[in-house]
Coordinates of C-alpha atoms (C1' of nucleotides) in Angstrom, one line a residue:
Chain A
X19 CA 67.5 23.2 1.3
X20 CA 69.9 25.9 -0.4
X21 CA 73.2 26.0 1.1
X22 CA 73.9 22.5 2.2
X23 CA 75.6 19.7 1.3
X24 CA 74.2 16.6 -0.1
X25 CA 75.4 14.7 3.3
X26 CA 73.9 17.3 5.5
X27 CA 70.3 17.1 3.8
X28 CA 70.2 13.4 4.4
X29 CA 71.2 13.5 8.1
X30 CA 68.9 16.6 8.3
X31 CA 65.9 14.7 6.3
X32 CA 66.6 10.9 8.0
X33 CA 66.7 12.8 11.4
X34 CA 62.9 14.3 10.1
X35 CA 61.9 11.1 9.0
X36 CA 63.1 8.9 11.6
X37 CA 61.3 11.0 14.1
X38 CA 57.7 11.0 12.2
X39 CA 57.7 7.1 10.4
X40 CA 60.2 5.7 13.1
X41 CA 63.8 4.1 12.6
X42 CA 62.6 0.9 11.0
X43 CA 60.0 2.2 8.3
X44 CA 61.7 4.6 7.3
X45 CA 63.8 3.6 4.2
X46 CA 66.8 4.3 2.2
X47 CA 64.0 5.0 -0.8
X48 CA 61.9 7.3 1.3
X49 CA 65.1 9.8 2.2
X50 CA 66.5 9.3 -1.1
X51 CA 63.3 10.2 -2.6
X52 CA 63.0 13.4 -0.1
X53 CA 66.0 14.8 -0.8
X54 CA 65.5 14.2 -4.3
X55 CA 68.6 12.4 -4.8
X56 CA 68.8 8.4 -6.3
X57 CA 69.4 5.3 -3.6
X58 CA 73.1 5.4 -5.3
X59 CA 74.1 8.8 -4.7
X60 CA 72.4 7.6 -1.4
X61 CA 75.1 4.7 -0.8
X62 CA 78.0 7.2 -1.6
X63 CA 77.6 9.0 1.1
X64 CA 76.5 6.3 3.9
X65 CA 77.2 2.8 3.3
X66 CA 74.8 1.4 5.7
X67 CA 71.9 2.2 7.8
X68 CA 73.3 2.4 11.2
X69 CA 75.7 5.1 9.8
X70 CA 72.4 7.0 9.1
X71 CA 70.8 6.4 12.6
X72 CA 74.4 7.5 13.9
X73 CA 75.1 10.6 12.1
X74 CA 71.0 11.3 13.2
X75 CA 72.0 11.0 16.6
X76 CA 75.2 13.2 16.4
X77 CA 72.9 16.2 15.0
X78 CA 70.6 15.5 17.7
X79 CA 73.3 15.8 20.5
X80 CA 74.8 18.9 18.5
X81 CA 71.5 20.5 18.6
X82 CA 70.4 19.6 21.6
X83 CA 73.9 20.9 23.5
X84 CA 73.3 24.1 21.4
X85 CA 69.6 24.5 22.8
X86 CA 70.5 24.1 26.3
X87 CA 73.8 26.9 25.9
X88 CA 70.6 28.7 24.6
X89 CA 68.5 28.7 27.6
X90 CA 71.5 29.1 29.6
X91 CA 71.8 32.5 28.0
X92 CA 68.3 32.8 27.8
X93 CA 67.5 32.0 31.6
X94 CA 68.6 34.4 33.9
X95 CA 68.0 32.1 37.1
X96 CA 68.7 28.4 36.9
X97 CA 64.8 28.1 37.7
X98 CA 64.2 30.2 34.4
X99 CA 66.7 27.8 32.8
X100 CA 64.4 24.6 34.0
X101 CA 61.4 26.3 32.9
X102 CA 62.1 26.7 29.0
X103 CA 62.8 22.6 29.5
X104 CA 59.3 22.2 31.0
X105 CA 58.2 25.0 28.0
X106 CA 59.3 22.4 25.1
X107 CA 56.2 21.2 25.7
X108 CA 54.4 23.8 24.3
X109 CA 56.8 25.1 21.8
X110 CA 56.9 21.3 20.1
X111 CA 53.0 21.3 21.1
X112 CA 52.1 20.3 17.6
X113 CA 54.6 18.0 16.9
X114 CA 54.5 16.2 20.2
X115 CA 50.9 15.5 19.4
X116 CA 51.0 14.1 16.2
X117 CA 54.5 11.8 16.7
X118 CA 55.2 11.6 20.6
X119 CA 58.7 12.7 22.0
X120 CA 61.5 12.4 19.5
X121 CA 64.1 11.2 22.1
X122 CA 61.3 8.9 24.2
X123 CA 60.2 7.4 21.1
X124 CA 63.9 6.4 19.3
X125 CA 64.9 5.0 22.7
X126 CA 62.0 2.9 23.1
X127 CA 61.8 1.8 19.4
X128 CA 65.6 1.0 19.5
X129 CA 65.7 -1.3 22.6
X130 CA 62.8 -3.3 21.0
X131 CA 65.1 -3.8 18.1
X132 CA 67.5 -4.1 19.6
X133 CA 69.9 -2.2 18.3
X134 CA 73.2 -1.7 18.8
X135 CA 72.6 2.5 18.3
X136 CA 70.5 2.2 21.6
X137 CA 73.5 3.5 23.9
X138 CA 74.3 6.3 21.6
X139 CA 71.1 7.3 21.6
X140 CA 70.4 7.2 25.4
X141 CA 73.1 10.1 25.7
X142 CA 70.5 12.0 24.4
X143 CA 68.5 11.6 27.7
X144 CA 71.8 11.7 29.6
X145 CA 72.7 15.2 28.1
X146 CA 68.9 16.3 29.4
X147 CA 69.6 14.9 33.0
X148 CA 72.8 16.1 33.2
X149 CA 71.8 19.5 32.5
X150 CA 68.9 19.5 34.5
X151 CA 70.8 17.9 37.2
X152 CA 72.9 20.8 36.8
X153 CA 70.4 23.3 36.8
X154 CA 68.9 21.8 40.0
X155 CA 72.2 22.8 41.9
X156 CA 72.4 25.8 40.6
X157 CA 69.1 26.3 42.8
X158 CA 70.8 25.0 45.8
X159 CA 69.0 21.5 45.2
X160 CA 72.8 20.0 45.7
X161 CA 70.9 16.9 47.6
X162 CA 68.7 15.5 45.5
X163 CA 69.2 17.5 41.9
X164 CA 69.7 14.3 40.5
X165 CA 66.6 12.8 41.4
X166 CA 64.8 15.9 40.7
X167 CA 66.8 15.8 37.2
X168 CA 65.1 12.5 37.2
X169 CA 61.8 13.2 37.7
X170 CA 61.2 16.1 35.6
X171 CA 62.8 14.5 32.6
X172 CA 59.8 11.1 33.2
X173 CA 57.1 13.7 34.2
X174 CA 57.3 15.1 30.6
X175 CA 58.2 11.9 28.7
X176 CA 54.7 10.9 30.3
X177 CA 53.1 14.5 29.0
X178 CA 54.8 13.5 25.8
X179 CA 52.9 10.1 25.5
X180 CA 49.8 10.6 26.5
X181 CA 50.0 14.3 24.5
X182 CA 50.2 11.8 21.6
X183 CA 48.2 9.4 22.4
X184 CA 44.8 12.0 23.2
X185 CA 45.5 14.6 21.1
X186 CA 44.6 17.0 24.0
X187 CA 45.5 20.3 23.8
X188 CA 44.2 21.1 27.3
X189 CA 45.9 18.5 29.2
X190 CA 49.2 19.4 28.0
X191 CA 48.7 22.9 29.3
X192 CA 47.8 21.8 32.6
X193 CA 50.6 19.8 33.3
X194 CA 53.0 22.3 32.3
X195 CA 51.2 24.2 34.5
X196 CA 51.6 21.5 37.3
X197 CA 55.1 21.1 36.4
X198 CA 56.0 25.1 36.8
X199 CA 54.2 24.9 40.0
X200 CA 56.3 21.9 41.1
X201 CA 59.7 23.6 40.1
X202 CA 58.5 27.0 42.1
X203 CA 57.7 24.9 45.1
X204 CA 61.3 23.0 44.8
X205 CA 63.1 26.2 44.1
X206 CA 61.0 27.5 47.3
X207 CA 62.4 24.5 49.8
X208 CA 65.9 25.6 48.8
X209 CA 66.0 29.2 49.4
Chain B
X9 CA 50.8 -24.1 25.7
X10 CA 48.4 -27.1 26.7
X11 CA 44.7 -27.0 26.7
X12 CA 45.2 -24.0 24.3
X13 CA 43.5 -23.6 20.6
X14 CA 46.5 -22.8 17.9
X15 CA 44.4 -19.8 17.8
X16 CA 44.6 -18.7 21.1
X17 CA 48.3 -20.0 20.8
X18 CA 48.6 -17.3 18.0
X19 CA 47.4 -14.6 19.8
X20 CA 49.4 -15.2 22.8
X21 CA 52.4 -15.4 21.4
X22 CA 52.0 -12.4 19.2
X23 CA 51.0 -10.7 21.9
X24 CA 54.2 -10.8 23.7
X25 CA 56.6 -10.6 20.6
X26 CA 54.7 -7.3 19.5
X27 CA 56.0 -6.2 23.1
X28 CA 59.5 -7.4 23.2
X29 CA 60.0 -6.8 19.5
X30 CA 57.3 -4.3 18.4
X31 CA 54.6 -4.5 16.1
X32 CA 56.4 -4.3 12.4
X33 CA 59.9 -6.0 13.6
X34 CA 57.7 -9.4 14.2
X35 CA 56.8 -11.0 11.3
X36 CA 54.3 -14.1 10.6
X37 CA 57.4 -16.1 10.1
X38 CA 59.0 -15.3 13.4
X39 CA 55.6 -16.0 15.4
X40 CA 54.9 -19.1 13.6
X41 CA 58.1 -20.4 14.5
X42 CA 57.6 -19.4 18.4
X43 CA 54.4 -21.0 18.2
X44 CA 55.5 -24.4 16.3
X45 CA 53.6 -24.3 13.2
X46 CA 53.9 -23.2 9.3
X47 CA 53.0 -20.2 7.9
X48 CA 50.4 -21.7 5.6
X49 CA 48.9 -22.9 8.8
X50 CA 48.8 -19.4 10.1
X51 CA 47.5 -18.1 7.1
X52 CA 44.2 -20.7 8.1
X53 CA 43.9 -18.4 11.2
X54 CA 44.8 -14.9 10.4
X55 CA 43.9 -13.6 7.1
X56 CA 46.4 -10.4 7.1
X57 CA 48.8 -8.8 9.5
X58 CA 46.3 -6.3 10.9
X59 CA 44.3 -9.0 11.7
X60 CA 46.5 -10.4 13.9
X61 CA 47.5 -7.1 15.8
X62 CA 43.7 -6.6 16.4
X63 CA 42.8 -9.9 17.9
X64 CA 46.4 -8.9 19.7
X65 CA 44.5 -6.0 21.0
X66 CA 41.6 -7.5 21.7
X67 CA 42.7 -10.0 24.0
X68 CA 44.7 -6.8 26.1
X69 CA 41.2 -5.3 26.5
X70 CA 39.8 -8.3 27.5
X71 CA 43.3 -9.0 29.9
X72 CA 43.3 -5.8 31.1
X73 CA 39.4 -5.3 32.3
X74 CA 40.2 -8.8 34.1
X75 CA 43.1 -7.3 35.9
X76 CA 40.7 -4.4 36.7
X77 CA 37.7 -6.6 38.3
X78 CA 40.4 -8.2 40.5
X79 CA 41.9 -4.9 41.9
X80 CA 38.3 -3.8 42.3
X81 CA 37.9 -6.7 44.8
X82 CA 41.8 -6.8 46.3
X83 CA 41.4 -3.3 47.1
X84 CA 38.8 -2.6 49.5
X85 CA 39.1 1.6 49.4
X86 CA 39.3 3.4 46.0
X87 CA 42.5 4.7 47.1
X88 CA 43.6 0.8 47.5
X89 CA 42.7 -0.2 44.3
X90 CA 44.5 3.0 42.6
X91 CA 47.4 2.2 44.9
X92 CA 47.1 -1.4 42.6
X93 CA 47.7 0.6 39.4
X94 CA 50.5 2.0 40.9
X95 CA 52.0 -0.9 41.9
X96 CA 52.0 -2.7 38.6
X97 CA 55.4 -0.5 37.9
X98 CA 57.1 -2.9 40.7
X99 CA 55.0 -5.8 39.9
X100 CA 56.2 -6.1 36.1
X101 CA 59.6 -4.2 36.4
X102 CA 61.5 -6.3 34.9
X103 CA 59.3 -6.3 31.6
X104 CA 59.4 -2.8 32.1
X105 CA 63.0 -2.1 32.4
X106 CA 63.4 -4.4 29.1
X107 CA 60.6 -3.0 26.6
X108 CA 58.9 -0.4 28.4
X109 CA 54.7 0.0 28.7
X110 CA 53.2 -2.3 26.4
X111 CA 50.3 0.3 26.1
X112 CA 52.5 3.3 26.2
X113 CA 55.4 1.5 23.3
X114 CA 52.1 0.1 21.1
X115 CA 50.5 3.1 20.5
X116 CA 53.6 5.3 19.7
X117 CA 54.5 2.6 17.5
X118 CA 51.5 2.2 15.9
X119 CA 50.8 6.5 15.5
X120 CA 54.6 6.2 14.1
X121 CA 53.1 3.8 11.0
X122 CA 49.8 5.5 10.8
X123 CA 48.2 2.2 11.2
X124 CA 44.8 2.2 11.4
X125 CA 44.2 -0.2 14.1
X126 CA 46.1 3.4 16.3
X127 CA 42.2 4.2 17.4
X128 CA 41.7 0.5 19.2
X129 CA 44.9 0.6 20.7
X130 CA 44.1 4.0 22.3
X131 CA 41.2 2.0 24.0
X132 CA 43.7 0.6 26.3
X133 CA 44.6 4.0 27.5
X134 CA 41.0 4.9 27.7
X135 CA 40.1 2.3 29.8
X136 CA 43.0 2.7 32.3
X137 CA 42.3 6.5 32.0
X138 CA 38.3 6.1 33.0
X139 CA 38.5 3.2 35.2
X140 CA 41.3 5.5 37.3
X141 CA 39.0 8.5 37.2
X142 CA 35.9 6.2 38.5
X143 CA 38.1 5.4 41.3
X144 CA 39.1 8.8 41.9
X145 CA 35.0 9.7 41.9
X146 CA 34.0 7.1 44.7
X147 CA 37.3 8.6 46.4
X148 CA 35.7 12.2 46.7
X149 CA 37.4 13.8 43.7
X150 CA 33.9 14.1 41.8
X151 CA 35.4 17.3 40.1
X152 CA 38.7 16.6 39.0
X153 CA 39.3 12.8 39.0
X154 CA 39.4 12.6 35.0
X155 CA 42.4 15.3 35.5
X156 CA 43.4 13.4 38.3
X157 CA 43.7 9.7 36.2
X158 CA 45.3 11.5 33.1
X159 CA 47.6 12.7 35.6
X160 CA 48.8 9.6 37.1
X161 CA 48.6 7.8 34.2
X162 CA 51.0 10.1 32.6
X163 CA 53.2 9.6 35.8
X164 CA 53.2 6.1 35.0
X165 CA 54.3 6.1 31.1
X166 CA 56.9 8.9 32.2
X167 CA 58.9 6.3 34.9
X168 CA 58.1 3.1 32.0
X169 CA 60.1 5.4 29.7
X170 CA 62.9 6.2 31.7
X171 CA 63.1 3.2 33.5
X172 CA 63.3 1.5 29.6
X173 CA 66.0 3.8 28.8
X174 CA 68.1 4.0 32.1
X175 CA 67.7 0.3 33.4
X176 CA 67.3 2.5 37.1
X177 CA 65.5 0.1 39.5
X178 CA 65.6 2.7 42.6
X179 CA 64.2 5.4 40.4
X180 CA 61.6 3.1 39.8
X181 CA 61.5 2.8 43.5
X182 CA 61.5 6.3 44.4
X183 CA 58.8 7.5 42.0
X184 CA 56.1 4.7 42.7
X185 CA 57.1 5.9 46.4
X186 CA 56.0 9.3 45.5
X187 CA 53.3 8.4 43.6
X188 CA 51.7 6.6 46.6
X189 CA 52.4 9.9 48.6
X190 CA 50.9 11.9 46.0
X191 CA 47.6 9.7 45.8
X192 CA 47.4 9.6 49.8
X193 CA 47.8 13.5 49.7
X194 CA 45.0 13.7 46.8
X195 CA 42.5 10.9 49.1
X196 CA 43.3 13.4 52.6
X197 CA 42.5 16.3 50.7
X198 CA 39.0 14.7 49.4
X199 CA 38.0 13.9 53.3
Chain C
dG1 C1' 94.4 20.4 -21.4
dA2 C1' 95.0 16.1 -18.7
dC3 C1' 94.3 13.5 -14.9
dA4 C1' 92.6 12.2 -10.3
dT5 C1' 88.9 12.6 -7.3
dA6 C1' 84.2 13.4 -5.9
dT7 C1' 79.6 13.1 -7.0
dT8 C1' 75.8 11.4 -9.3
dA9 C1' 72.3 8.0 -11.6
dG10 C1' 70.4 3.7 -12.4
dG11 C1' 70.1 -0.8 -12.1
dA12 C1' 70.8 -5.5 -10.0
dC13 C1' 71.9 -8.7 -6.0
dG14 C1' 70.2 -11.8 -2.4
dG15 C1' 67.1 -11.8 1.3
dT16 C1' 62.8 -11.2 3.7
dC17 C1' 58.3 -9.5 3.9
dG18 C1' 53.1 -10.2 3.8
dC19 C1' 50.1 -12.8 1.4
dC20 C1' 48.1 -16.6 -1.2
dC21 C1' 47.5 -21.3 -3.2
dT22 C1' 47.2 -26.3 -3.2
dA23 C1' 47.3 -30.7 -1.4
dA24 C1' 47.5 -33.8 2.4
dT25 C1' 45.8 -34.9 6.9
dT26 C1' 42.8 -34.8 10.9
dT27 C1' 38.5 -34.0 13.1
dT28 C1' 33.7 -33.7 13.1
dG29 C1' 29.0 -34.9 12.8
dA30 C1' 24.8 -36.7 10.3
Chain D
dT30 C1' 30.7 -45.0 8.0
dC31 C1' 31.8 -41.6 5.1
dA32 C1' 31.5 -37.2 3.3
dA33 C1' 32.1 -32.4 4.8
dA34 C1' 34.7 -29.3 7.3
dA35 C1' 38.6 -27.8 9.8
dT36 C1' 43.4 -27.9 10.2
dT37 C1' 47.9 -28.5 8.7
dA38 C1' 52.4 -28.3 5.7
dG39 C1' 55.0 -26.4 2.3
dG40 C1' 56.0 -23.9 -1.4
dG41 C1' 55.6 -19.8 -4.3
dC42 C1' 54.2 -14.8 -5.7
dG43 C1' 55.3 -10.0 -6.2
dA44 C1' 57.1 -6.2 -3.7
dC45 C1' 60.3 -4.0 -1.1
dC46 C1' 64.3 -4.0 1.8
dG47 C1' 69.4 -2.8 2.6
dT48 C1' 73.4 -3.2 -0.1
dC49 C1' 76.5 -3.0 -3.8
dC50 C1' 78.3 -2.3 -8.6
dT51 C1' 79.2 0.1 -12.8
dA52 C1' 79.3 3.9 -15.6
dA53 C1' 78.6 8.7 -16.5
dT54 C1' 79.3 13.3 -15.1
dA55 C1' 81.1 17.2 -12.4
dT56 C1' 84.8 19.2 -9.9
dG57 C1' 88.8 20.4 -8.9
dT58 C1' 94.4 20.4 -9.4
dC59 C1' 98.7 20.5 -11.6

DNA sequence: GACATATTAGGACGGTCGCCCTAATTTTGA
DNA sequence: TCAAAATTAGGGCGACCGTCCTAATATGTC
């Protein structure tokens, strides 16, 4: 990775590996050895593990708040907006498949554990609601945005899982298809 | 546990620390402990780790097809005995809202680890998934009921997820609610 | 050029892991 | 009744874990 630091091809490699081995098997070794660097050089630059998982997080919500000012620029109507959320589905088809959701499966991995990282980590899905929520008024879903915030956000964690779980290429497609169909009909009611 | 084999003792209690803990944060130690007995014991029982998580497994297929004859004679229509499915969001919440879908956390822990007992474990979903789309059948859906079952079954993991990560008993409320409305809708369609 | 700081490598620490061995005890059954 | 089998306890093995230390090198800074 030419043109970054040291600290930023950990966080960037952790955040990579945490995602495809999980939180707990991933260790200090296996990033060290990644970014080609020793466990040493490792410890200079984050003492413990935790200060991994949290720096990993931080990116993720960095990211994550750039993506949606993205689609904010990207989406003309707040319905266009909603739909390149439901589209991530797709876009990460491949990923999805092979290692589930990334912010589905670090929840659920850290409240087994757990850990004390779990809260941070939750903002992720509270940055996605939020937005979404937001979105949904936009549409002039003031009412019940939240709740449709809500249920979009589970109706693709499920699409995540079970996209995992089957390796089906098919089903994904037709529950985005079911989900576009369901935001259409909600932006419908409201106009 | 009386009238129970140290075996079956083994089993058990694995069964539910793989679910509150996960799969590689439980170690032989820790469910030897739970149960009462040394880990030389437990050696006597269960050669290796894997071993262990299959018999684990095992005894959810065997649980789970159980659960599965008795909601076939609770529910006297198909869309009853779906309606059973549904409910067991409400029925185990509070398992739920602590450590999620023991099917739905399992196998994105186990795909996480590329562990090769991932293929078993993707029985459960398999035998949720056709058991659901029989159901769907003897409702009228002849067509679509597999679509139909990997639908709700998605449903299902999406509101386990978020009610893991979110702690939100009324969401849990309102999207079994919906559920049931959506099932009715699919059963009046079919007649 | 001299000195402080930052970065790096490599190894060692205590602890826990899954796994395995042996020996004692209990249970079984011919 | 008594030997075989099943069950149990307890300890130990090598490997890896997160963590920490020291020493060497690189990078400024005056």
């Amino acid at each position: 990775m030419p043109g970054k630091t040291t600290s930023e091809q950990i966080v960037e490699t952790a955040d990579r590996l945490f995602y495809e081995k999980g939180y707990e098997h991933t260790s200090f070794a296996d990033i060290a050895a990644e970014v080609g660097i020793s466990r040493g050089n490792f410890y200079h630059h984050f003492k413990t593990k935790d200060a991994i998982l949290n720096a990993v997080i931080d990116l993720r919500l960095i990211n994550t708040r750039a993506m949606l000012e993205q689609w904010e620029q990207d989406g003309q109507t707040p319905e266009d907006r909603i739909r390149c959320f439901i589209r991530i589905l797709i876009t990460n088809q491949t990923k999805i498949m092979e290692y589930g959701c990334p912010v589905g499966t670090l929840v659920s991995e850290l409240a087994k554990l757990n850990h004390a990282a779990l809260a941070d980590a939750n903002r992720l899905f509270t940055l996605f609601r939020d937005w979404l929520s937001l979105q949904f008024k936009a549409l002039g879903r003031e009412e019940d945005a939240e709740e449709l915030a809500m249920h979009l956000l589970a109706r693709s964690q499920g699409v995540a899982t079970l996209a995992n779980a089957f390796h089906d290429e098919t089903f994904i497609r037709a529950e985005v298809d079911a989900l576009s169909m369901w935001l259409h009909e909600r932006a419908r009611e409201a106009a």
